[in-house]
PDB file of C-alpha atoms in Angstrom:
ATOM      1  CA  UNK M   1      -0.166   3.495  19.961  1.00 93.00           C
ATOM      2  CA  UNK M   2      -3.590   5.057  18.102  1.00 95.00           C
ATOM      3  CA  UNK M   3      -3.535   8.193  15.945  1.00 95.00           C
ATOM      4  CA  UNK M   4      -6.404   9.605  14.626  1.00 96.00           C
ATOM      5  CA  UNK M   5      -6.181  11.341  11.275  1.00 96.00           C
ATOM      6  CA  UNK M   6      -9.209  12.403   9.086  1.00 95.00           C
ATOM      7  CA  UNK M   7      -9.267  11.915   5.923  1.00 94.00           C
ATOM      8  CA  UNK M   8     -10.734  15.727   4.458  1.00 94.00           C
ATOM      9  CA  UNK M   9      -8.093  17.406   5.990  1.00 92.00           C
ATOM     10  CA  UNK M  10      -5.017  15.454   7.668  1.00 96.00           C
ATOM     11  CA  UNK M  11      -3.179  17.118  10.389  1.00 96.00           C
ATOM     12  CA  UNK M  12       0.231  17.635   9.420  1.00 97.00           C
ATOM     13  CA  UNK M  13       1.892  16.833  13.654  1.00 97.00           C
ATOM     14  CA  UNK M  14       0.230  12.985  13.249  1.00 97.00           C
ATOM     15  CA  UNK M  15       1.593  12.847   9.825  1.00 98.00           C
ATOM     16  CA  UNK M  16       5.025  13.274  11.113  1.00 98.00           C
ATOM     17  CA  UNK M  17       4.371  11.372  13.759  1.00 98.00           C
ATOM     18  CA  UNK M  18       3.931   8.595  11.553  1.00 98.00           C
ATOM     19  CA  UNK M  19       6.729   9.768   9.459  1.00 98.00           C
ATOM     20  CA  UNK M  20       8.776   9.612  12.301  1.00 98.00           C
ATOM     21  CA  UNK M  21       7.696   5.986  12.885  1.00 98.00           C
ATOM     22  CA  UNK M  22       8.610   4.628   9.635  1.00 98.00           C
ATOM     23  CA  UNK M  23      11.904   6.812   9.546  1.00 97.00           C
ATOM     24  CA  UNK M  24      12.938   5.194  12.724  1.00 97.00           C
ATOM     25  CA  UNK M  25      12.423   1.824  10.868  1.00 97.00           C
ATOM     26  CA  UNK M  26       8.681   1.542  12.278  1.00 98.00           C
ATOM     27  CA  UNK M  27       5.927  -0.238  11.152  1.00 98.00           C
ATOM     28  CA  UNK M  28       2.186   1.212  10.535  1.00 97.00           C
ATOM     29  CA  UNK M  29      -1.076   0.370   9.966  1.00 96.00           C
ATOM     30  CA  UNK M  30      -3.174   2.692   7.322  1.00 96.00           C
ATOM     31  CA  UNK M  31      -6.088   3.150   5.889  1.00 96.00           C
ATOM     32  CA  UNK M  32      -6.151   3.477   1.915  1.00 95.00           C
ATOM     33  CA  UNK M  33      -8.685   3.714  -0.558  1.00 95.00           C
ATOM     34  CA  UNK M  34      -9.714  -0.225   0.177  1.00 93.00           C
ATOM     35  CA  UNK M  35      -8.869  -2.089   2.880  1.00 92.00           C
ATOM     36  CA  UNK M  36      -6.338  -1.237   5.765  1.00 93.00           C
ATOM     37  CA  UNK M  37      -2.939  -1.729   4.987  1.00 94.00           C
ATOM     38  CA  UNK M  38      -0.035  -2.853   6.995  1.00 95.00           C
ATOM     39  CA  UNK M  39       3.841  -1.541   5.871  1.00 95.00           C
ATOM     40  CA  UNK M  40       7.037   0.315   6.486  1.00 97.00           C
ATOM     41  CA  UNK M  41       9.402   2.393   4.547  1.00 96.00           C
ATOM     42  CA  UNK M  42      11.025   0.635   1.540  1.00 94.00           C
ATOM     43  CA  UNK M  43      14.151   1.092   2.316  1.00 93.00           C
ATOM     44  CA  UNK M  44      13.837  -0.238   5.937  1.00 95.00           C
ATOM     45  CA  UNK M  45      15.089  -4.196   5.632  1.00 92.00           C
ATOM     46  CA  UNK M  46      14.413  -5.300   9.497  1.00 94.00           C
ATOM     47  CA  UNK M  47      11.257  -3.203   9.419  1.00 96.00           C
ATOM     48  CA  UNK M  48      10.000  -5.620   5.873  1.00 94.00           C
ATOM     49  CA  UNK M  49      10.854  -8.737   7.425  1.00 93.00           C
ATOM     50  CA  UNK M  50       8.787  -7.807  10.885  1.00 95.00           C
ATOM     51  CA  UNK M  51       5.974  -7.063   8.270  1.00 94.00           C
ATOM     52  CA  UNK M  52       6.352 -10.249   7.107  1.00 91.00           C
ATOM     53  CA  UNK M  53       6.395 -11.923  10.229  1.00 93.00           C
ATOM     54  CA  UNK M  54       3.251 -10.129  11.139  1.00 92.00           C
ATOM     55  CA  UNK M  55       1.343 -11.011   8.363  1.00 89.00           C
ATOM     56  CA  UNK M  56       3.019 -14.992   7.978  1.00 88.00           C
ATOM     57  CA  UNK M  57       4.790 -14.324   4.935  1.00 86.00           C
ATOM     58  CA  UNK M  58       7.815 -15.618   3.414  1.00 84.00           C
ATOM     59  CA  UNK M  59       9.883 -12.855   2.534  1.00 76.00           C
ATOM     60  CA  UNK M  60      11.434 -14.053  -1.021  1.00 75.00           C
ATOM     61  CA  UNK M  61       7.857 -14.904  -1.804  1.00 77.00           C
ATOM     62  CA  UNK M  62       5.757 -12.800  -0.658  1.00 80.00           C
ATOM     63  CA  UNK M  63       3.337 -10.292  -3.406  1.00 81.00           C
ATOM     64  CA  UNK M  64       4.460  -7.203  -1.329  1.00 86.00           C
ATOM     65  CA  UNK M  65       3.589  -3.905  -3.135  1.00 92.00           C
ATOM     66  CA  UNK M  66       4.426  -0.358  -3.198  1.00 94.00           C
ATOM     67  CA  UNK M  67       1.912   3.021  -2.291  1.00 96.00           C
ATOM     68  CA  UNK M  68       3.308   6.012  -4.219  1.00 95.00           C
ATOM     69  CA  UNK M  69       2.264   9.967  -3.956  1.00 95.00           C
ATOM     70  CA  UNK M  70       2.196   9.854  -7.360  1.00 93.00           C
ATOM     71  CA  UNK M  71       3.119   8.728 -10.635  1.00 91.00           C
ATOM     72  CA  UNK M  72       6.412  10.486 -10.646  1.00 87.00           C
ATOM     73  CA  UNK M  73       7.709   7.840  -8.623  1.00 77.00           C
ATOM     74  CA  UNK M  74       7.071   4.891  -9.991  1.00 85.00           C
ATOM     75  CA  UNK M  75       9.960   4.911 -12.519  1.00 84.00           C
ATOM     76  CA  UNK M  76      12.475   3.994 -10.546  1.00 87.00           C
ATOM     77  CA  UNK M  77      10.974   1.015  -9.838  1.00 92.00           C
ATOM     78  CA  UNK M  78       8.885  -0.088 -12.866  1.00 93.00           C
ATOM     79  CA  UNK M  79      10.414  -0.886 -16.207  1.00 93.00           C
ATOM     80  CA  UNK M  80       9.149   1.986 -18.836  1.00 91.00           C
ATOM     81  CA  UNK M  81       5.489   1.149 -20.419  1.00 91.00           C
ATOM     82  CA  UNK M  82       3.926   2.970 -23.287  1.00 91.00           C
ATOM     83  CA  UNK M  83       2.339   5.892 -23.213  1.00 92.00           C
ATOM     84  CA  UNK M  84      -1.411   4.862 -23.862  1.00 93.00           C
ATOM     85  CA  UNK M  85      -0.939   2.450 -20.429  1.00 94.00           C
ATOM     86  CA  UNK M  86       0.051   5.777 -18.961  1.00 93.00           C
ATOM     87  CA  UNK M  87      -2.688   7.872 -20.105  1.00 95.00           C
ATOM     88  CA  UNK M  88      -4.939   4.903 -18.158  1.00 96.00           C
ATOM     89  CA  UNK M  89      -3.195   5.190 -15.524  1.00 96.00           C
ATOM     90  CA  UNK M  90      -3.440   8.617 -14.812  1.00 95.00           C
ATOM     91  CA  UNK M  91      -7.188   8.616 -15.357  1.00 96.00           C
ATOM     92  CA  UNK M  92      -7.487   5.450 -12.783  1.00 96.00           C
ATOM     93  CA  UNK M  93      -4.815   7.050 -10.286  1.00 96.00           C
ATOM     94  CA  UNK M  94      -5.428   7.786  -7.684  1.00 97.00           C
ATOM     95  CA  UNK M  95      -7.674   4.905  -6.932  1.00 97.00           C
ATOM     96  CA  UNK M  96      -8.661   1.473  -5.872  1.00 96.00           C
ATOM     97  CA  UNK M  97      -6.323  -0.262  -8.121  1.00 97.00           C
ATOM     98  CA  UNK M  98      -2.805  -2.616  -7.906  1.00 96.00           C
ATOM     99  CA  UNK M  99      -0.654  -2.525 -11.029  1.00 96.00           C
ATOM    100  CA  UNK M 100       1.811  -4.702 -11.384  1.00 95.00           C
ATOM    101  CA  UNK M 101       4.596  -3.564 -13.493  1.00 95.00           C
ATOM    102  CA  UNK M 102       7.898  -5.386 -14.708  1.00 94.00           C
ATOM    103  CA  UNK M 103      10.325  -4.186 -12.106  1.00 92.00           C
ATOM    104  CA  UNK M 104      13.571  -2.816 -12.555  1.00 91.00           C
ATOM    105  CA  UNK M 105      16.871  -4.033 -10.291  1.00 88.00           C
ATOM    106  CA  UNK M 106      16.409  -1.946  -7.627  1.00 88.00           C
ATOM    107  CA  UNK M 107      13.119  -3.625  -6.352  1.00 86.00           C
ATOM    108  CA  UNK M 108      14.674  -6.957  -5.822  1.00 82.00           C
ATOM    109  CA  UNK M 109      17.799  -5.142  -3.724  1.00 83.00           C
ATOM    110  CA  UNK M 110      15.193  -3.835  -1.348  1.00 82.00           C
ATOM    111  CA  UNK M 111      13.178  -6.742  -1.092  1.00 81.00           C
ATOM    112  CA  UNK M 112      15.398  -9.245  -0.825  1.00 72.00           C
ATOM    113  CA  UNK M 113      14.182 -11.301  -3.063  1.00 75.00           C
ATOM    114  CA  UNK M 114      14.128 -12.773  -6.326  1.00 76.00           C
ATOM    115  CA  UNK M 115      11.061 -11.166  -7.393  1.00 79.00           C
ATOM    116  CA  UNK M 116      10.728  -9.261 -11.209  1.00 89.00           C
ATOM    117  CA  UNK M 117       7.644  -7.785 -10.703  1.00 92.00           C
ATOM    118  CA  UNK M 118       6.509  -5.028  -8.158  1.00 92.00           C
ATOM    119  CA  UNK M 119       3.167  -4.030  -7.810  1.00 94.00           C
ATOM    120  CA  UNK M 120       2.318  -0.071  -7.272  1.00 95.00           C
ATOM    121  CA  UNK M 121      -0.460   1.083  -6.151  1.00 96.00           C
ATOM    122  CA  UNK M 122      -1.907   5.140  -5.189  1.00 96.00           C
ATOM    123  CA  UNK M 123      -4.791   4.578  -3.387  1.00 97.00           C
ATOM    124  CA  UNK M 124      -7.265   7.603  -3.259  1.00 97.00           C
ATOM    125  CA  UNK M 125      -6.463   8.291   0.049  1.00 97.00           C
ATOM    126  CA  UNK M 126      -5.176  11.803   1.635  1.00 97.00           C
ATOM    127  CA  UNK M 127      -3.903  10.546   5.010  1.00 97.00           C
ATOM    128  CA  UNK M 128      -1.311   7.381   3.614  1.00 97.00           C
ATOM    129  CA  UNK M 129      -0.745   9.743   0.331  1.00 96.00           C
ATOM    130  CA  UNK M 130       0.703  12.395   2.749  1.00 97.00           C
ATOM    131  CA  UNK M 131       2.178  10.429   4.366  1.00 98.00           C
ATOM    132  CA  UNK M 132       4.519   8.630   1.712  1.00 97.00           C
ATOM    133  CA  UNK M 133       5.121  12.258   0.463  1.00 96.00           C
ATOM    134  CA  UNK M 134       6.588  13.136   4.006  1.00 97.00           C
ATOM    135  CA  UNK M 135       8.699  10.234   4.009  1.00 97.00           C
ATOM    136  CA  UNK M 136      10.077  10.983   0.696  1.00 95.00           C
ATOM    137  CA  UNK M 137       9.573   7.295  -0.011  1.00 93.00           C
ATOM    138  CA  UNK M 138       7.167   4.533  -1.077  1.00 95.00           C
ATOM    139  CA  UNK M 139       6.199   2.524   2.030  1.00 96.00           C
ATOM    140  CA  UNK M 140       5.878  -1.274   1.116  1.00 94.00           C
ATOM    141  CA  UNK M 141       2.530  -2.631   2.053  1.00 93.00           C
ATOM    142  CA  UNK M 142       0.411  -5.712   2.403  1.00 91.00           C
ATOM    143  CA  UNK M 143      -3.843  -5.953   3.629  1.00 87.00           C
ATOM    144  CA  UNK M 144      -4.604  -6.729   7.134  1.00 80.00           C
ATOM    145  CA  UNK M 145      -6.680  -9.951   6.606  1.00 67.00           C
ATOM    146  CA  UNK M 146      -9.190 -10.845   9.489  1.00 54.00           C
ATOM    147  CA  UNK M 147      -9.851 -14.600  10.832  1.00 51.00           C
ATOM    148  CA  UNK M 148     -13.141 -14.217  10.310  1.00 48.00           C
ATOM    149  CA  UNK M 149     -14.361 -16.535   7.649  1.00 49.00           C
ATOM    150  CA  UNK M 150     -17.359 -14.087   6.161  1.00 46.00           C
ATOM    151  CA  UNK M 151     -15.327 -10.618   6.487  1.00 50.00           C
ATOM    152  CA  UNK M 152     -12.092 -11.277   5.282  1.00 55.00           C
ATOM    153  CA  UNK M 153     -10.605  -7.532   6.087  1.00 60.00           C
ATOM    154  CA  UNK M 154     -10.575  -6.160   9.647  1.00 72.00           C
ATOM    155  CA  UNK M 155     -12.845  -2.428   8.856  1.00 85.00           C
ATOM    156  CA  UNK M 156     -12.630  -1.350  12.751  1.00 88.00           C
ATOM    157  CA  UNK M 157      -9.656   0.738  13.517  1.00 92.00           C
ATOM    158  CA  UNK M 158     -10.041   0.167  16.744  1.00 92.00           C
ATOM    159  CA  UNK M 159     -10.915  -3.297  16.318  1.00 90.00           C
ATOM    160  CA  UNK M 160      -7.468  -3.637  14.496  1.00 92.00           C
ATOM    161  CA  UNK M 161      -5.641  -1.838  17.190  1.00 93.00           C
ATOM    162  CA  UNK M 162      -6.812  -4.120  20.077  1.00 92.00           C
ATOM    163  CA  UNK M 163      -5.308  -7.173  18.239  1.00 91.00           C
ATOM    164  CA  UNK M 164      -2.275  -5.423  16.731  1.00 93.00           C
ATOM    165  CA  UNK M 165      -1.309  -3.085  19.223  1.00 93.00           C
ATOM    166  CA  UNK M 166       1.561  -5.548  20.501  1.00 95.00           C
ATOM    167  CA  UNK M 167       2.929  -6.281  16.993  1.00 95.00           C
ATOM    168  CA  UNK M 168       3.362  -2.745  15.497  1.00 97.00           C
ATOM    169  CA  UNK M 169       4.487   0.441  16.521  1.00 98.00           C
ATOM    170  CA  UNK M 170       1.366   2.722  15.114  1.00 97.00           C
ATOM    171  CA  UNK M 171      -2.244   2.217  13.942  1.00 96.00           C
ATOM    172  CA  UNK M 172      -3.378   5.469  12.273  1.00 96.00           C
ATOM    173  CA  UNK M 173      -7.244   5.449  12.435  1.00 96.00           C
ATOM    174  CA  UNK M 174      -8.278   7.204   9.259  1.00 96.00           C
ATOM    175  CA  UNK M 175     -12.045   6.340  10.327  1.00 94.00           C
ATOM    176  CA  UNK M 176     -13.588   2.811   9.159  1.00 91.00           C
ATOM    177  CA  UNK M 177     -12.475   1.155   6.396  1.00 89.00           C
ATOM    178  CA  UNK M 178     -13.857  -0.807   3.264  1.00 87.00           C
ATOM    179  CA  UNK M 179     -13.649  -4.891   2.784  1.00 83.00           C
ATOM    180  CA  UNK M 180     -13.249  -5.146  -0.818  1.00 89.00           C
ATOM    181  CA  UNK M 181      -9.594  -4.910  -1.450  1.00 90.00           C
ATOM    182  CA  UNK M 182      -8.161  -3.152  -4.348  1.00 93.00           C
ATOM    183  CA  UNK M 183      -8.142  -4.642  -8.154  1.00 95.00           C
ATOM    184  CA  UNK M 184      -5.460  -6.252  -9.432  1.00 95.00           C
ATOM    185  CA  UNK M 185      -4.221  -5.614 -12.877  1.00 97.00           C
ATOM    186  CA  UNK M 186      -1.221  -7.242 -14.743  1.00 96.00           C
ATOM    187  CA  UNK M 187       0.401  -4.898 -16.865  1.00 95.00           C
ATOM    188  CA  UNK M 188       3.965  -7.289 -17.412  1.00 94.00           C
ATOM    189  CA  UNK M 189       2.813  -8.101 -21.079  1.00 93.00           C
ATOM    190  CA  UNK M 190       1.866  -4.797 -21.407  1.00 90.00           C
ATOM    191  CA  UNK M 191      -1.720  -5.090 -22.008  1.00 93.00           C
ATOM    192  CA  UNK M 192      -4.151  -4.668 -19.314  1.00 95.00           C
ATOM    193  CA  UNK M 193      -4.983  -8.209 -17.491  1.00 96.00           C
ATOM    194  CA  UNK M 194      -7.181  -8.241 -14.365  1.00 96.00           C
ATOM    195  CA  UNK M 195      -6.287 -10.932 -12.130  1.00 94.00           C
ATOM    196  CA  UNK M 196      -8.270 -10.230  -9.165  1.00 93.00           C
ATOM    197  CA  UNK M 197     -12.036  -8.333  -8.935  1.00 93.00           C
ATOM    198  CA  UNK M 198     -12.376  -5.696  -6.455  1.00 92.00           C
ATOM    199  CA  UNK M 199     -13.668  -2.209  -5.705  1.00 94.00           C
ATOM    200  CA  UNK M 200     -12.124  -0.445  -8.718  1.00 93.00           C
ATOM    201  CA  UNK M 201     -14.156  -0.891 -12.475  1.00 95.00           C
ATOM    202  CA  UNK M 202     -10.951  -0.431 -14.836  1.00 94.00           C
ATOM    203  CA  UNK M 203     -13.529  -0.722 -18.048  1.00 94.00           C
ATOM    204  CA  UNK M 204     -14.308   2.787 -17.109  1.00 94.00           C
ATOM    205  CA  UNK M 205     -10.889   4.053 -18.107  1.00 94.00           C
ATOM    206  CA  UNK M 206      -9.562   2.519 -21.168  1.00 89.00           C
TER     207      UNK M 206
END
């Protein structure tokens, strides 16, 4: 199923359709402010396993992140951090960053892994944030990779649909995606350690 949704004004019916798929344990592909992602409701264990299988990842070792609607959600999944960190997050999000935190005990249970950390994303994209808001849970997410050696990430939703239509329950067409991934920032030591340079420039928020 290919569902067209416009980022400027997401159609509530189309959002509800995507949310219904996720609630029923479905897997969807969706746009973010960087590359297209593949994911599911974090409470659906079999769906998480499907995401890992589609991407060729081992569930207990996969670096899956959570897409949250905003910062109010994240305290359930991350151990506490100081006010200075919170101020930077407030300025940088929504935005093209993945922040890695020390995880609460809730995270390994959700992901069936021994991971002590969790990546959190709040993308600057109305489509996926609205889906998360209506769902009431974060989405487990990982990027769609392309087999092309020159272009690492798939950007055309119709080509993504052609490739993944038999593997996922829906592809959300939010227009062309970017082919630059998010900037990954490790916060587990309480400092901003950029471990992957991507689309986001953290310097302007520090």
